[in-house]
Amino acid sequence: MTETTTPSTGDPTVDRVLANAEKRSDVHVFGAAQALQDESTASHTSSDGAQWDLEDRHALRRVGGLSTELEDVTEVEYRQLRLENVVLVGVYPQGAQEDAENSLRELAALAETAGAVVLDGVLQRRPHPDAATYLGRGKAQELKDIVAAVGADTVIADTELAPSQRRALEDVVKVKVIDRTTVILDIFSQHAKSREGKAQVELAQLEYLLPRLRGWGDSMSRQAGGQVGAGGAGMGSRGPGETKIELDRRRIRTKMALLRRQIRDFGPARDAKRAERKRNTIPSVAIAGYTNAGKSSLLNALTSAGVLVENALFATLDATVRRTETEDGRVYTLTDTVGFVRNLPHQLVEAFRSTLEEVGEADVVLHVVDGSHPDPAGQLQTVRDVLGDVGVRDLPEIVVFNKADLIDEDERLVLRGLQPHAHFVSSRSGEGIAELRAAVEEALPKPAVEVHAVIPYDRGDLVAAIHESGMLLSVEHTEDGTAVHARVSERLAAELAPFTAQS
């Protein structure tokens, strides 16, 4: 495999990686972590508010200099603050080099979000990953030399490794080996804030951990009965007993059952809030899209909600619902949802299924795509695949290419060919926000019943209800009351029925 290089990006870390690459052959190094936005263009706007949550998230900084090698004996409480030095590795078949590079850049951004320093990255072209060590013995040995040369303490594979592959690769490179799924779960664990979010993440982590438990030394020994037992239990307790790893598996299954019940118990409160919105016929719009596409920034631009905004992957996990109004005073809600990523672990899709129900119950989906991303078509397809998995593929969709201030006219033409009716907006500069708001209002479902009524002046509550949840087509103040022509829900139409005969 031939070596290729990427022009200097101005990032000293990337430049150092590329300089190291020139000294080696048969190694392909990734470029800049394009999944993250450049810090110079990621500044907050006035609609983002004070961002106290972001300040709280950054209050505890990670520190460097603490090794995480397999031989490490550093105290556990200090290791929680480690800043790991990592090397990325991926395998791709013939003809898929560009996709593999984009995926590895995204993995670099995931690792940086999780709190690591990416030192190097390696891509190997082969038809299928090696069943034993993922890379094959020769390339694994070469990876060991790279890890030793750059001083890395962790290797991250751009896939979900089988337990046997991870153990075999660790035996060769002599440092900790993790996979893409582990990094995503770690980010979710860091960013979860609500009780439901924490329970969902813990359930996903346990589902991932269960088939990957490992036993060292006493972990594989059995609980002995009889006189060899610690308690000397005697008759009735003799036998091979259970291994400790079997006990651990049983505890994990018990904990998973408890977490599933907890997540199920959160459902009634969420359903009650949703039912109240439906009872008042309040339309809802769900903001969905790829991670770091700017969903929270767009929510702030549309509603001045002030929700947390960060130039990081999966900055928002918990669904955030904000109330806003159309130009004519009609109320509707906007819901910010968790972002998606390619190869999203199925454990997370299952664990967050209850959160994704917010998208399924929406009237309109605002599908946000990062217009400056190198693979916007891949973003579109990934999000639609996940939405299809949870059964919400058929909802009305408005495609929005965000970060329009970072793309030129030629790129806009390409994106327009990809989605002819898409909207181009910039949460940072405000470009296209007014047009998008008008498009959302136009896409909201219209109330079902058209009424003509003369409402007495002492029933101003009914007029207010029409303004809030209906469409007021015309209004006139007469001697008998307020004459209205409107479209309203069936429930409100029933309340207006006594006054329609006077129209």
Coordinates of C-alpha atoms in Angstrom, one line a residue, residues 130-494:
D130 CA -8.5 -10.6 10.0
A131 CA -10.6 -12.9 12.2
A132 CA -7.9 -13.3 14.8
T133 CA -6.3 -9.8 15.2
Y134 CA -8.4 -7.6 12.9
L135 CA -5.3 -6.4 11.1
G136 CA -3.4 -9.6 10.5
R137 CA -0.2 -10.6 12.3
G138 CA 2.3 -8.6 10.2
K139 CA 0.3 -5.4 10.3
A140 CA -0.4 -5.8 14.0
Q141 CA 3.3 -6.1 14.7
E142 CA 3.9 -2.9 12.6
L143 CA 1.2 -1.2 14.7
K144 CA 3.0 -2.3 17.8
D145 CA 6.1 -0.4 16.5
I146 CA 4.1 2.7 15.8
V147 CA 2.5 2.7 19.2
A148 CA 6.0 2.4 20.8
A149 CA 7.4 5.1 18.6
V150 CA 4.8 7.8 19.3
G151 CA 4.3 6.8 23.0
A152 CA 0.6 5.9 22.8
D153 CA -1.1 4.0 25.5
T154 CA -4.4 3.1 23.7
V155 CA -5.4 1.8 20.3
I156 CA -8.9 2.4 18.9
A157 CA -10.3 0.3 16.1
D158 CA -12.8 1.9 13.7
T159 CA -15.3 -1.0 14.1
E160 CA -16.9 -3.1 16.8
L161 CA -14.3 -5.7 17.7
A162 CA -15.1 -9.2 18.7
P163 CA -13.9 -10.1 22.2
S164 CA -11.3 -12.5 20.8
Q165 CA -10.0 -9.9 18.3
R166 CA -9.5 -7.4 21.1
R167 CA -7.7 -9.8 23.3
A168 CA -5.5 -11.0 20.5
L169 CA -4.6 -7.5 19.4
E170 CA -3.8 -6.4 23.0
D171 CA -1.4 -9.4 23.3
V172 CA 0.5 -8.1 20.2
V173 CA 0.6 -4.3 20.7
K174 CA 0.9 -4.6 24.6
V175 CA -1.4 -1.6 25.2
K176 CA -5.1 -1.3 25.8
V177 CA -7.3 -1.9 22.7
I178 CA -10.8 -0.6 22.5
D179 CA -13.3 -0.1 19.6
R180 CA -15.5 2.6 18.2
T181 CA -18.5 1.4 20.2
T182 CA -16.6 1.8 23.5
V183 CA -15.7 5.4 22.6
I184 CA -19.3 6.3 21.8
L185 CA -20.5 4.7 25.0
D186 CA -17.9 6.6 27.0
I187 CA -19.0 9.9 25.5
F188 CA -22.6 9.2 26.2
S189 CA -21.7 8.3 29.8
Q190 CA -19.9 11.7 30.2
H191 CA -22.7 13.8 28.7
A192 CA -25.8 12.1 30.3
K193 CA -27.4 14.4 32.8
S194 CA -31.0 13.4 33.4
R195 CA -31.9 10.2 35.4
E196 CA -33.5 8.7 32.3
G197 CA -30.4 9.5 30.2
K198 CA -28.1 8.0 32.7
A199 CA -30.2 4.8 33.0
Q200 CA -30.3 4.5 29.2
V201 CA -26.5 4.8 28.9
E202 CA -25.8 2.4 31.7
L203 CA -28.1 -0.2 30.1
A204 CA -26.3 0.2 26.8
Q205 CA -22.9 -0.2 28.5
L206 CA -24.0 -3.3 30.4
E207 CA -25.4 -4.9 27.2
Y208 CA -22.1 -4.2 25.5
L209 CA -20.0 -5.5 28.5
L210 CA -21.9 -8.8 29.1
P211 CA -20.4 -10.9 26.3
R212 CA -17.0 -9.2 26.9
L213 CA -16.4 -10.1 30.5
R214 CA -12.8 -11.4 31.1
G215 CA -11.5 -13.5 33.8
W216 CA -8.0 -13.2 35.4
G217 CA -6.7 -15.5 38.0
D218 CA -9.3 -15.9 40.8
S219 CA -12.0 -14.7 38.6
M220 CA -12.1 -18.1 36.9
S221 CA -11.9 -20.1 40.1
R222 CA -15.0 -21.8 41.5
Q223 CA -16.7 -21.4 44.8
A224 CA -15.7 -24.5 46.6
G225 CA -18.1 -26.2 49.1
G226 CA -17.4 -28.6 51.9
Q227 CA -14.4 -28.4 54.2
V228 CA -12.4 -26.5 51.5
G229 CA -14.8 -23.7 51.6
A230 CA -14.0 -20.6 53.5
G231 CA -17.0 -21.0 55.7
G232 CA -16.6 -24.7 56.2
A233 CA -20.2 -25.2 55.3
G234 CA -20.0 -29.0 55.3
M235 CA -22.6 -31.4 53.9
G236 CA -24.9 -30.1 51.3
S237 CA -22.6 -27.5 50.0
R238 CA -20.0 -29.7 48.3
G239 CA -19.6 -29.5 44.5
P240 CA -17.8 -27.6 41.8
G241 CA -19.8 -24.4 42.5
E242 CA -20.1 -21.3 40.3
T243 CA -17.2 -19.4 38.8
K244 CA -16.9 -15.8 39.7
I245 CA -17.4 -14.7 36.1
E246 CA -20.7 -16.5 36.1
L247 CA -21.7 -14.6 39.2
D248 CA -20.7 -11.3 37.5
R249 CA -22.9 -12.2 34.5
R250 CA -25.8 -12.9 36.7
R251 CA -25.4 -9.6 38.6
I252 CA -25.2 -7.8 35.2
R253 CA -28.4 -9.4 34.0
T254 CA -30.1 -8.5 37.2
K255 CA -29.0 -4.9 36.9
M256 CA -30.1 -4.8 33.3
A257 CA -33.6 -6.0 34.3
L258 CA -33.7 -3.3 37.0
L259 CA -32.7 -0.6 34.5
R260 CA -35.3 -1.7 32.0
R261 CA -38.0 -1.4 34.6
Q262 CA -36.7 2.1 35.6
I263 CA -36.7 3.3 31.9
R264 CA -40.2 1.8 31.5
D265 CA -41.3 3.7 34.6
F266 CA -40.2 7.0 33.1
G267 CA -42.7 6.4 30.2
P268 CA -45.9 7.5 32.0
A269 CA -44.6 11.0 32.8
R270 CA -43.4 11.5 29.3
D271 CA -46.7 10.1 27.8
A272 CA -48.7 12.4 30.1
K273 CA -46.8 15.5 28.8
R274 CA -47.3 14.4 25.3
A275 CA -51.0 13.6 25.8
E276 CA -51.4 17.1 27.3
R277 CA -49.9 18.7 24.1
K278 CA -52.2 16.5 22.0
R279 CA -55.2 17.4 24.0
N280 CA -54.5 21.0 23.4
T281 CA -53.8 20.2 19.8
I282 CA -50.3 21.7 19.9
P283 CA -48.3 20.7 16.8
S284 CA -44.8 19.4 17.4
V285 CA -41.6 19.6 15.3
A286 CA -38.7 17.3 16.0
I287 CA -35.1 18.4 15.2
A288 CA -33.2 15.3 14.1
G289 CA -29.8 14.9 12.4
Y290 CA -26.2 13.8 12.5
T291 CA -24.2 14.6 15.6
N292 CA -22.5 18.0 15.6
A293 CA -24.7 19.1 12.7
G294 CA -25.9 22.1 14.7
K295 CA -29.3 20.9 16.0
S296 CA -29.1 22.7 19.4
S297 CA -27.7 25.8 17.7
L298 CA -30.6 25.8 15.3
L299 CA -33.1 25.3 18.2
N300 CA -31.5 28.4 19.9
A301 CA -31.7 30.4 16.7
L302 CA -35.4 29.6 16.2
T303 CA -36.6 30.0 19.9
S304 CA -33.7 31.6 21.9
A305 CA -33.9 28.6 24.1
G306 CA -30.4 28.8 25.4
V307 CA -29.8 25.1 25.4
L308 CA -26.2 23.8 25.7
V309 CA -24.1 24.2 22.5
E310 CA -20.6 22.7 22.2
N311 CA -18.3 21.9 19.4
A312 CA -18.2 18.2 20.3
L313 CA -19.9 15.0 19.2
F314 CA -23.0 14.0 21.1
A315 CA -23.1 17.2 23.2
T316 CA -26.8 16.8 23.7
L317 CA -28.4 13.5 24.8
D318 CA -31.6 14.4 26.6
A319 CA -34.6 15.5 24.5
T320 CA -35.3 19.2 25.0
V321 CA -38.8 20.6 24.2
R322 CA -39.3 24.3 23.7
R323 CA -42.5 26.2 23.0
T324 CA -42.7 28.8 20.3
E325 CA -45.3 30.6 18.2
T326 CA -46.0 31.2 14.5
E327 CA -46.4 34.7 13.0
D328 CA -50.2 34.6 13.6
G329 CA -49.8 33.5 17.2
R330 CA -50.4 29.7 16.8
V331 CA -48.4 27.7 19.4
Y332 CA -46.2 24.7 18.5
T333 CA -43.2 22.9 20.1
L334 CA -39.7 22.2 18.9
T335 CA -37.9 19.2 20.2
D336 CA -34.1 18.8 20.1
T337 CA -33.1 15.1 20.0
V338 CA -30.0 13.0 20.4
G339 CA -27.7 13.0 17.3
F340 CA -26.8 10.0 15.2
V341 CA -23.5 8.7 13.8
R342 CA -22.5 6.1 11.3
N343 CA -22.3 2.6 12.9
L344 CA -24.3 3.8 15.9
P345 CA -24.2 0.9 18.4
H346 CA -27.4 -1.0 18.3
Q347 CA -27.3 -1.1 22.1
L348 CA -27.8 2.7 22.1
V349 CA -30.6 2.6 19.5
E350 CA -32.5 0.1 21.8
A351 CA -31.7 2.0 25.0
F352 CA -32.7 5.4 23.6
R353 CA -35.8 4.1 21.8
S354 CA -38.0 5.8 24.3
T355 CA -36.3 9.1 23.7
L356 CA -36.6 8.6 19.9
E357 CA -40.3 8.2 20.4
E358 CA -40.3 12.0 20.5
V359 CA -39.4 12.0 16.8
G360 CA -42.1 9.4 16.1
E361 CA -44.8 11.5 17.8
A362 CA -43.9 14.7 15.9
D363 CA -45.9 16.2 13.1
V364 CA -42.9 17.4 11.2
V365 CA -39.2 16.3 11.2
L366 CA -36.6 19.0 10.8
H367 CA -33.6 17.0 9.4
V368 CA -30.4 19.0 10.0
V369 CA -27.3 18.2 7.9
D370 CA -23.9 19.7 8.3
G371 CA -23.4 21.4 4.9
S372 CA -19.6 21.8 5.5
H373 CA -19.1 18.0 6.2
P374 CA -17.1 16.1 3.6
D375 CA -19.9 13.5 3.3
P376 CA -23.4 15.1 3.6
A377 CA -25.0 12.3 1.6
G378 CA -23.7 9.8 4.2
Q379 CA -25.2 11.9 7.0
L380 CA -28.6 12.0 5.3
Q381 CA -28.6 8.2 4.7
T382 CA -27.4 7.4 8.3
V383 CA -30.1 9.5 9.9
R384 CA -32.8 8.1 7.7
D385 CA -31.7 4.5 8.4
V386 CA -31.9 5.0 12.2
L387 CA -35.3 6.7 11.9
G388 CA -36.5 3.8 9.8
D389 CA -35.3 1.4 12.5
V390 CA -37.6 3.1 15.0
G391 CA -40.5 3.3 12.6
V392 CA -40.7 7.0 11.8
R393 CA -39.5 7.1 8.2
D394 CA -42.8 8.3 6.7
L395 CA -43.1 11.6 8.6
P396 CA -43.1 14.9 6.7
E397 CA -39.5 16.0 6.4
I398 CA -37.8 19.4 5.9
V399 CA -34.1 19.0 5.1
V400 CA -31.9 21.8 6.4
F401 CA -28.2 22.3 5.4
N402 CA -26.7 24.1 8.4
K403 CA -23.4 26.0 8.5
A404 CA -24.1 27.7 5.2
D405 CA -21.6 30.4 6.1
L406 CA -18.8 27.8 5.7
I407 CA -19.7 26.6 2.1
D408 CA -19.3 28.3 -1.2
E409 CA -21.6 28.5 -4.2
D410 CA -20.2 25.5 -6.0
E411 CA -20.8 23.4 -2.9
R412 CA -24.3 24.7 -2.6
L413 CA -25.0 23.6 -6.2
V414 CA -23.8 20.1 -5.3
L415 CA -26.0 20.0 -2.2
R416 CA -28.9 21.4 -4.1
G417 CA -28.6 18.5 -6.5
L418 CA -28.6 16.1 -3.5
Q419 CA -31.8 17.7 -2.0
P420 CA -33.5 20.1 -4.4
H421 CA -36.0 21.5 -1.9
A422 CA -33.6 21.8 1.1
H423 CA -33.1 25.0 3.0
F424 CA -29.7 26.6 3.6
V425 CA -29.2 28.2 7.0
S426 CA -26.5 29.4 9.3
S427 CA -27.2 29.4 13.0
R428 CA -24.1 31.5 13.5
S429 CA -24.9 34.3 11.0
G430 CA -28.7 34.0 11.0
E431 CA -28.8 33.4 7.2
G432 CA -32.0 31.6 6.1
I433 CA -33.5 31.4 9.6
A434 CA -36.6 33.5 8.7
E435 CA -37.2 31.5 5.6
L436 CA -36.9 28.2 7.5
R437 CA -39.3 29.4 10.2
A438 CA -41.8 30.2 7.5
A439 CA -41.4 26.8 5.9
V440 CA -41.9 25.1 9.3
E441 CA -45.1 27.1 9.9
E442 CA -46.4 26.2 6.5
A443 CA -45.7 22.4 7.1
L444 CA -47.5 22.3 10.4
P445 CA -50.8 20.4 10.2
K446 CA -53.9 22.5 9.7
P447 CA -56.8 22.1 12.3
A448 CA -59.5 19.8 11.0
V449 CA -62.8 21.8 11.5
E450 CA -63.7 25.1 9.8
V451 CA -66.1 27.3 11.9
H452 CA -68.0 30.6 11.7
A453 CA -69.0 31.8 15.1
V454 CA -70.0 34.9 17.0
I455 CA -68.4 34.6 20.5
P456 CA -69.9 36.8 23.3
Y457 CA -67.4 39.3 24.7
D458 CA -67.6 37.5 28.1
R459 CA -66.1 34.4 26.5
G460 CA -62.8 35.8 25.6
D461 CA -61.2 32.5 26.7
L462 CA -62.5 30.9 23.5
V463 CA -61.0 33.6 21.3
A464 CA -57.7 33.1 23.1
A465 CA -58.0 29.4 22.6
I466 CA -58.5 29.9 18.8
H467 CA -55.4 32.2 18.7
E468 CA -53.3 29.6 20.6
S469 CA -54.3 26.3 19.0
G470 CA -56.3 27.2 15.9
M471 CA -55.9 29.2 12.7
L472 CA -57.8 32.5 12.8
L473 CA -58.7 33.3 9.2
S474 CA -60.7 36.5 9.9
V475 CA -62.1 38.4 12.9
E476 CA -64.7 41.2 13.2
H477 CA -66.0 42.9 16.3
T478 CA -69.8 43.3 16.2
E479 CA -72.5 44.4 18.7
D480 CA -73.2 40.7 19.7
G481 CA -69.6 39.7 20.1
T482 CA -66.5 38.7 18.2
A483 CA -67.3 37.2 14.8
V484 CA -64.6 34.7 13.9
H485 CA -63.8 32.6 10.9
A486 CA -61.3 29.9 11.9
R487 CA -60.0 26.4 11.6
V488 CA -59.9 24.6 15.0
S489 CA -59.7 21.2 16.5
E490 CA -62.7 18.9 17.0
R491 CA -62.6 19.5 20.8
L492 CA -62.5 23.3 20.4
A493 CA -65.2 23.1 17.7
A494 CA -67.5 21.4 20.2

